[in-house]
Coordinates of C-alpha atoms in Angstrom, one line a residue:
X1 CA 83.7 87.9 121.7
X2 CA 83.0 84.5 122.0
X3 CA 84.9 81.5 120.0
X4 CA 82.0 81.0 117.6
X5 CA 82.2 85.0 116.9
X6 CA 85.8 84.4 115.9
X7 CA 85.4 81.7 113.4
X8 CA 82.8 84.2 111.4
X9 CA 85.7 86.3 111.5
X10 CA 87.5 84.3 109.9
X11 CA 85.3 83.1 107.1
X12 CA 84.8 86.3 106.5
X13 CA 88.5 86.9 105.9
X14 CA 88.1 84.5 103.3
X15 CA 86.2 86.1 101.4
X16 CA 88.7 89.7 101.0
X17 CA 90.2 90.2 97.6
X18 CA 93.6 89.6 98.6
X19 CA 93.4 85.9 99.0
X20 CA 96.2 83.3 100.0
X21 CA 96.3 82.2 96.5
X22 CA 97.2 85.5 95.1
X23 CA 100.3 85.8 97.7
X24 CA 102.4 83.8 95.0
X25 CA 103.4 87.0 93.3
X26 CA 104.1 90.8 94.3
X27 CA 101.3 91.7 95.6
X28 CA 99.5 94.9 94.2
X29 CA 100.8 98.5 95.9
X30 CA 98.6 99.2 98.7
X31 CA 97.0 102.5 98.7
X32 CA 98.6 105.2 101.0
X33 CA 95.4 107.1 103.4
X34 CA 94.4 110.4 101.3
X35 CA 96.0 112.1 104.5
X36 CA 98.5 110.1 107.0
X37 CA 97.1 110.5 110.4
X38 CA 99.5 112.1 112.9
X39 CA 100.5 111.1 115.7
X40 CA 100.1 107.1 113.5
X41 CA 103.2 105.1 113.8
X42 CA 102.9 102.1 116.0
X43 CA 100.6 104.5 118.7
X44 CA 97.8 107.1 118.2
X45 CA 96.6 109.8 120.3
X46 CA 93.6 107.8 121.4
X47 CA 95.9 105.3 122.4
X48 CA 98.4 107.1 123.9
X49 CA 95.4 109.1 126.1
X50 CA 94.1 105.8 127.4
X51 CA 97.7 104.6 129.0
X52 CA 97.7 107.9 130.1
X53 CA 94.4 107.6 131.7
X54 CA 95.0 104.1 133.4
X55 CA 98.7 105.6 134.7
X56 CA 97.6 108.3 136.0
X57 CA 95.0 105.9 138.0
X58 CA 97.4 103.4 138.9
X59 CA 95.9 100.8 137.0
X60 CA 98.0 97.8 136.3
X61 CA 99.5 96.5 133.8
X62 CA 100.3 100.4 132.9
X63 CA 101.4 101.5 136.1
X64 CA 104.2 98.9 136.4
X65 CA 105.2 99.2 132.7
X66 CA 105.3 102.6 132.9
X67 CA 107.3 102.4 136.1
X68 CA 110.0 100.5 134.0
X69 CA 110.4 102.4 131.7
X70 CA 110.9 105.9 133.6
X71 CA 113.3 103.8 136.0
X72 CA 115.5 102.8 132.3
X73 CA 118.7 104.2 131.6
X74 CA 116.9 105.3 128.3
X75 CA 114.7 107.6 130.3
X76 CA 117.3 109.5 131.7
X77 CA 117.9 113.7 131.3
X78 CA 121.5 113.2 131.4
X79 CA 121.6 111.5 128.8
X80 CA 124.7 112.2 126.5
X81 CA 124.1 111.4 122.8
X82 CA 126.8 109.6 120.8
X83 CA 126.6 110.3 117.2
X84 CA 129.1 109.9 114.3
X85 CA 129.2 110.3 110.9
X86 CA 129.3 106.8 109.2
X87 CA 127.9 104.1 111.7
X88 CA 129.8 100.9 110.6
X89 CA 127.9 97.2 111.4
X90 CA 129.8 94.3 110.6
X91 CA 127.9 90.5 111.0
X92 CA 127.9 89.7 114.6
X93 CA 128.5 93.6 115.9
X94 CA 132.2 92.8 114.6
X95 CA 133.0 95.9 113.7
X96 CA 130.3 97.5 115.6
X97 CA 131.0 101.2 114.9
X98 CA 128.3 103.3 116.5
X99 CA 125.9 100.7 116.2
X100 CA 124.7 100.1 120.2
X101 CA 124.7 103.9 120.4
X102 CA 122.7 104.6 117.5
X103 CA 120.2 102.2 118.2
X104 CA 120.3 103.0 121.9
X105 CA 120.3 106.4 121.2
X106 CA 116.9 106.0 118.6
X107 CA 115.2 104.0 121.7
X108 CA 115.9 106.6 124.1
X109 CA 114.6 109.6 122.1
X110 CA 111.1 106.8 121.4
X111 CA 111.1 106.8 125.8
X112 CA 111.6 110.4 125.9
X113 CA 109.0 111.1 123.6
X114 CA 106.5 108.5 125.5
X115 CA 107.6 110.2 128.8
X116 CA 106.3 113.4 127.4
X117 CA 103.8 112.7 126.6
X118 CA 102.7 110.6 129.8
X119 CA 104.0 113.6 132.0
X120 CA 103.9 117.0 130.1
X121 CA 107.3 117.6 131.4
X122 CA 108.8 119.5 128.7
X123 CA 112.0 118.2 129.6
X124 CA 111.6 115.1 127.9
X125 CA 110.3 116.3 124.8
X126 CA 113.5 118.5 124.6
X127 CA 116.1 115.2 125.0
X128 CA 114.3 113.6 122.4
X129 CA 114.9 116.3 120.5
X130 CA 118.5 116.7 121.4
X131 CA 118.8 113.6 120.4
X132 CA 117.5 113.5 117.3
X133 CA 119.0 116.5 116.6
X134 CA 122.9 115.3 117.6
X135 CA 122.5 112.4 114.9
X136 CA 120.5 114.5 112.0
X137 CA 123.2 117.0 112.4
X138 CA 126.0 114.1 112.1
X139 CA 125.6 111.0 110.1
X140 CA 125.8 110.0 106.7
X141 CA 125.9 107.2 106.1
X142 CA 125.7 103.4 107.5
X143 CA 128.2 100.6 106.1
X144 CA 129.0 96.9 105.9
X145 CA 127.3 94.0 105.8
X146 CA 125.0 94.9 108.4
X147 CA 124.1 97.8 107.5
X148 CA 120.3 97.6 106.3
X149 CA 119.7 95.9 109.3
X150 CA 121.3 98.7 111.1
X151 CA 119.3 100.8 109.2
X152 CA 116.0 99.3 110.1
X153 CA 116.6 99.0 113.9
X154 CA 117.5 102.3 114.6
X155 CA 115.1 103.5 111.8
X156 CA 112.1 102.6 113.7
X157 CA 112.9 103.8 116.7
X158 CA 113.9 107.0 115.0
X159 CA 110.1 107.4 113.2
X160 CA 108.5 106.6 116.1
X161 CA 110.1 109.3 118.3
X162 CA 109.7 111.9 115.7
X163 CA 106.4 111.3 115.1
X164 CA 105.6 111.7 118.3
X165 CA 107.4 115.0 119.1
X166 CA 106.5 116.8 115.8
X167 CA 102.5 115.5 116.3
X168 CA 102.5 116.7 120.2
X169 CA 105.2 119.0 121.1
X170 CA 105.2 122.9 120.0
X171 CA 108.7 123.5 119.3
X172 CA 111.0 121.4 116.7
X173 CA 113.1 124.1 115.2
X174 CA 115.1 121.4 113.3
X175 CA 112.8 118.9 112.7
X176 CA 113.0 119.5 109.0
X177 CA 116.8 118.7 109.2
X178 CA 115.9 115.0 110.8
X179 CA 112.8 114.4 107.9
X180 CA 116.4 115.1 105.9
X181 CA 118.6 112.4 107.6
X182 CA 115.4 109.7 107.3
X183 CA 114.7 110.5 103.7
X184 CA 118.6 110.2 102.2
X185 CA 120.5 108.2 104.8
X186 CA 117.5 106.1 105.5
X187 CA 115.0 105.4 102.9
X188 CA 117.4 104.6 100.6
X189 CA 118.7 101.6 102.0
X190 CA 115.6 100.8 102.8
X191 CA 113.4 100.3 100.3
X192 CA 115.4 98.0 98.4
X193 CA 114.6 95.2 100.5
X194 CA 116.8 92.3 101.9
X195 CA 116.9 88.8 101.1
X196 CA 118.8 88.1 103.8
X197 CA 116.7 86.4 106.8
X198 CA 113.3 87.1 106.9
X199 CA 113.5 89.4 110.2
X200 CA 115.7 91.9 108.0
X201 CA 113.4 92.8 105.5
X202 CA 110.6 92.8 107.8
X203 CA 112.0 95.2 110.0
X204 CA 113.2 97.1 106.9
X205 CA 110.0 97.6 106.2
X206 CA 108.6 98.6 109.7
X207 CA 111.3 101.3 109.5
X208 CA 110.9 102.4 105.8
X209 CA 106.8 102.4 106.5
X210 CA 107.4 104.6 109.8
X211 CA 109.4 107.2 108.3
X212 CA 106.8 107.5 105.3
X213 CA 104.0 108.4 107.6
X214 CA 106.2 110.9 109.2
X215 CA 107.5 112.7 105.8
X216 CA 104.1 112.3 104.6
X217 CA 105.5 110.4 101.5
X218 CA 102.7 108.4 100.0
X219 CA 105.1 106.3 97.3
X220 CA 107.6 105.2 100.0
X221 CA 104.6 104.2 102.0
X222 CA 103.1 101.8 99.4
X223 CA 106.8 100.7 98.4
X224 CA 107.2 99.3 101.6
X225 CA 103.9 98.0 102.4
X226 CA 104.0 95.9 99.5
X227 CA 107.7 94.0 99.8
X228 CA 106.4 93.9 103.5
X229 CA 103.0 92.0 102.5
X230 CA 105.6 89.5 100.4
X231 CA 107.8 89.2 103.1
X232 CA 104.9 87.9 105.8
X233 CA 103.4 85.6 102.6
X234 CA 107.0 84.3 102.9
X235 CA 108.1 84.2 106.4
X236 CA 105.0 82.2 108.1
X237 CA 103.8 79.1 106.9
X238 CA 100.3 77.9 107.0
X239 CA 99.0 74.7 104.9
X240 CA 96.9 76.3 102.7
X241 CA 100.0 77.4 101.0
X242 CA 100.4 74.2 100.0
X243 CA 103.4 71.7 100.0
X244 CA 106.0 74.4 100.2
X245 CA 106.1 78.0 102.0
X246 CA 105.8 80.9 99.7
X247 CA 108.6 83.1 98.5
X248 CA 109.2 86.4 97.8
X249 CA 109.4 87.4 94.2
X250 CA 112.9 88.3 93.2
X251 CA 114.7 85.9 95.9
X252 CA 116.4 82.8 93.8
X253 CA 114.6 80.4 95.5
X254 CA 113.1 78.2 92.6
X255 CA 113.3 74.5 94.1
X256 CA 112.4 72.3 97.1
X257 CA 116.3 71.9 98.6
X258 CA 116.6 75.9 98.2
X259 CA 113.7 76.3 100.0
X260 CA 114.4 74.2 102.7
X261 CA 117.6 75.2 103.1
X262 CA 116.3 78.5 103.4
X263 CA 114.2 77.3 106.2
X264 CA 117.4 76.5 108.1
X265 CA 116.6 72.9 106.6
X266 CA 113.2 72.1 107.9
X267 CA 111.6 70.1 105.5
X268 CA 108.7 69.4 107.0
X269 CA 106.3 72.5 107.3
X270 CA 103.1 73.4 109.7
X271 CA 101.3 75.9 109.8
X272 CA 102.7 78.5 112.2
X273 CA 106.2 77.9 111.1
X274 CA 108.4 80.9 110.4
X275 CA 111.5 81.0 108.6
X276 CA 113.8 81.1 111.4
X277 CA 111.8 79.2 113.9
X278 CA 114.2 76.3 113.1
X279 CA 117.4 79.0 114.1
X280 CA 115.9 80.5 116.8
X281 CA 113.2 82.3 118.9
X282 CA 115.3 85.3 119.4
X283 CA 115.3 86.4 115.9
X284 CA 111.4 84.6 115.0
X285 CA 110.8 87.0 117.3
X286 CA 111.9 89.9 115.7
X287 CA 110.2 89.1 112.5
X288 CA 107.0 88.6 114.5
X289 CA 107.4 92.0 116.2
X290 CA 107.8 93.7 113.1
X291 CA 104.6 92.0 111.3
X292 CA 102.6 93.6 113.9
X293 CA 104.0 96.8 114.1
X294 CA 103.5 97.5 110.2
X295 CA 99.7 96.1 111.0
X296 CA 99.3 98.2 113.9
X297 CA 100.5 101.5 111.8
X298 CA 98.4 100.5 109.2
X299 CA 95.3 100.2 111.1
X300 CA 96.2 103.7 112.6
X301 CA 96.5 104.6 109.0
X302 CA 92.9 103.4 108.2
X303 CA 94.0 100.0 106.7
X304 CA 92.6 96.8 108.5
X305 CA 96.0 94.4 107.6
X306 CA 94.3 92.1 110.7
X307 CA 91.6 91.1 108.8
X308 CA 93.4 89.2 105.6
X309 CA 95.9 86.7 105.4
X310 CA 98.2 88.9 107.4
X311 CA 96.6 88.7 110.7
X312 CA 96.0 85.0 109.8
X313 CA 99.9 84.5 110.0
X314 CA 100.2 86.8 112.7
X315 CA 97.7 84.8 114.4
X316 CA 99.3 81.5 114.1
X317 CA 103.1 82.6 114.2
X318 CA 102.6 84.2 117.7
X319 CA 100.2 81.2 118.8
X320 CA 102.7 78.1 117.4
X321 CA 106.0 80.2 119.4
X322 CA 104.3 80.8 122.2
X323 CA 103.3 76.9 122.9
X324 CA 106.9 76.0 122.6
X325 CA 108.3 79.0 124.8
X326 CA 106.2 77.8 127.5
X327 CA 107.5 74.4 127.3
X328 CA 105.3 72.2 125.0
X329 CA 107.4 69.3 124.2
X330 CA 108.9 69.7 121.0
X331 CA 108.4 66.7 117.9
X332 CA 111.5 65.0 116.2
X333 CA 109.8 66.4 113.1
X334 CA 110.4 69.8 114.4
X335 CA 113.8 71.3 114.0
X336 CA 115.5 67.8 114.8
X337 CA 113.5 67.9 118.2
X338 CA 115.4 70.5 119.4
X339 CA 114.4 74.5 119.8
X340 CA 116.8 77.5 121.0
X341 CA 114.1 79.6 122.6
X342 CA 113.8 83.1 124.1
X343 CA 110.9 84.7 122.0
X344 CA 111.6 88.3 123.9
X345 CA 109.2 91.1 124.5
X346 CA 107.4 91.0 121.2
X347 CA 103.4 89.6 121.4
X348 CA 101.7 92.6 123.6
X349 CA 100.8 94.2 119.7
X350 CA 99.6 91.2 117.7
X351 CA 97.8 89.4 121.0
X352 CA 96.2 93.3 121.7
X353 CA 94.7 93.2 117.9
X354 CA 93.7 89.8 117.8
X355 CA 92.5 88.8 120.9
X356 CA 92.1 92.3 122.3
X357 CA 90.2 94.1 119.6
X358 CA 88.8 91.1 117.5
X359 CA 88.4 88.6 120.4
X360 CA 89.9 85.9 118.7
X361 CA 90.8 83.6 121.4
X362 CA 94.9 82.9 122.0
X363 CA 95.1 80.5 124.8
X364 CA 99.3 80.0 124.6
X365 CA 100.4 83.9 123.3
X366 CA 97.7 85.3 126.3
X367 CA 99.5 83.2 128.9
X368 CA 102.9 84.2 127.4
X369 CA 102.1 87.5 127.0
X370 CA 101.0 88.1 130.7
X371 CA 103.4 85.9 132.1
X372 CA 106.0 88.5 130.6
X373 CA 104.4 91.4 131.7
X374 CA 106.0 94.2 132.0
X375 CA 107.4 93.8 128.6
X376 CA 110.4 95.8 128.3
X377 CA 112.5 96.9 125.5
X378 CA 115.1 94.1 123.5
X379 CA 117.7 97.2 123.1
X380 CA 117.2 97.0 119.1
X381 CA 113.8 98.3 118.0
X382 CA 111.2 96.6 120.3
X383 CA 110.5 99.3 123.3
X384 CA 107.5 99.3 126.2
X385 CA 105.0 97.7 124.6
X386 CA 102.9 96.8 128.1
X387 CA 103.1 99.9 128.5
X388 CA 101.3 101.5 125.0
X389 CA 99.5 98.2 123.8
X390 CA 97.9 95.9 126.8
X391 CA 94.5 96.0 126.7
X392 CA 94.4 99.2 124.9
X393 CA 91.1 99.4 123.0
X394 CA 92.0 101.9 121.0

């Protein structure tokens, strides 16, 4: 699609209902499909049957991304789960209580479950389900002051992997058990949001909007969808907002200096900005992961997030850290002139919808995104995304 294409697009975007201006307060619910599509979060069959495809063909990017992940230690059959009862997460991983196994354990049952697919060895399908089964038969509960991150990271890993077994694989005998452990020890914590740094709630919501479309639960999808379409409003900046970033209803941030010490005291704000670009790229990067994976579920879904003021933050988010990654020189006027970098393996989605899909050209996130190719997992909640979203046009 050429450039002049893209800017049509973008006019167009303009012109939706749910305009920039209307981000200022909670936006209204958005509708849940009539019927959740299945497999639908983060990948679809038609996606999943293209990697497939270029795998089986040797084609590359696939090939290698595929190769990583079946060489992981979270592809392996022996594989020994590690559940517990209450997973305790303390700020820092101090107390950190069963939080690396759960998550690790969450990503490994997500690689199973892609393996299984990929292959149609049934072995894989069955350690996923072993261990998802090990936790839904165990845990109760997560605690202390990380716990609704806690809950998030291991949350979407956990919806992913289920979806995917209970949509493609014949046998599940307790998969009713796990929809159990997601809708009381997960949803709850949850779907009341965080206004704690922006990459919490974000990838609350990822979490909270996976699990919906696996326990079919229509209310929980829209509750989620909406505090996550206040959270993007609020986390990326772009100068139509106007003098000051957006926040999200309900936080206690009423003036200028709350604002800007919310914004890790940046006061001076262009378009592109996050709220933690000014603390660093590591965790920017989570809440960018986690605005495109809610987009990309939705769109599975039936519900185009790209084309309104979502995509447009997406957009410029993954465009403005990408620059700097790659060594742009950084203005006094930007975080004192000084950035702590390290964006991880989070743009294959976004740059795959924009660029991929809608041809918008992304000059900075297409050379960062191929430059990191294969794109691995960050051992919290982002997992082989080379592998199920370059160049996938489905």
């Amino acid at each position: 699609m050429s450039t002049r294409r893209s800017r049509k697009f973008w006019s167009l975007a303009a012109l939706i209902p749910v305009s920039l201006g209307l981000l200022t307060a909670p936006v209204p619910a958005s509708a849940a499909p009539a019927a959740f599509t299945h497999p639908g979060v983060l990948v679809s069959k038609s996606q999943l049957d293209f990697v497939r495809d270029k795998v089986n063909a040797g084609a590359q990017p696939w090939k290698s991304a595929y190769d990583q992940m079946m060489g992981s230690t979270y592809a392996s059959l022996s594989r020994t789960p590690k559940p517990r009862s209450v997973v305790e997460c303390g700020s820092y991983s101090n107390p950190n209580n069963g939080c690396t196994d759960e998550r690790e354990d969450a990503i490994a049952a997500y690689t199973d479950a892609l393996a299984w697919y990929f292959t149609q060895d049934a072995r894989y399908a069955q350690k996923a389900i072993a261990l998802m089964d090990a936790w839904s038969g165990t845990i109760t509960d997560h605690t202390n002051s990380n716990a609704p991150l806690q809950t998030g990271w291991a949350g979407a890993s956990w919806s992913r992997a289920a979806e995917l077994i209970k949509s493609t694989y014949s046998s599940w005998p307790n998969a009713g058990r796990f929809a159990t452990m997601l809708r009381t020890v997960y949803l709850p914590k949850l779907l009341v949001g965080s206004n704690s740094n922006g990459n919490w709630e974000l990838v609350m919501m990822e979490a909270a909007v996976g699990i919906s479309v696996f326990l079919d639960d229509k209310s929980s999808y829209d509750q989620a969808m909406t505090r996550y379409r206040n959270r993007v409003a609020a986390y990326v900046y772009l100068s139509t907002d106007g003098a000051l970033p957006k926040t999200v209803p309900g936080s206690g941030l009423s003036t200028r200096d709350q604002i800007v010490n919310y914004w890790q005291k940046q006061s001076t704000f262009m378009t592109g900005l996050t709220q933690e670009t000014c603390r660093d790229f590591v965790h920017t990067g989570y809440g960018i992961a986690s605005i495109a994976d809610v987009a990309e579920t939705a769109r599975i879904q039936g519900q185009d997030l790209y084309s309104t003021d979502v995509g447009e933050r997406l957009r410029q988010a993954l465009g403005f850290q990408s620059k700097y990654q790659l060594g742009a020189a950084v203005p006094t006027n930007l975080c004192g002139g000084h950035l702590n970098l390290g964006l991880g393996p989070v743009t294959e989605v976004g740059f795959n919808a924009l660029h991929g899909r809608l041809g918008i050209a992304m000059t900075n996130t297409q050379t960062l995104t191929e430059r990191q190719r294969p794109a691995g997992t960050n051992n919290l909640f982002v997992a082989w995304q080379t592998l199920t979203h370059a160049g996938n046009p489905n």
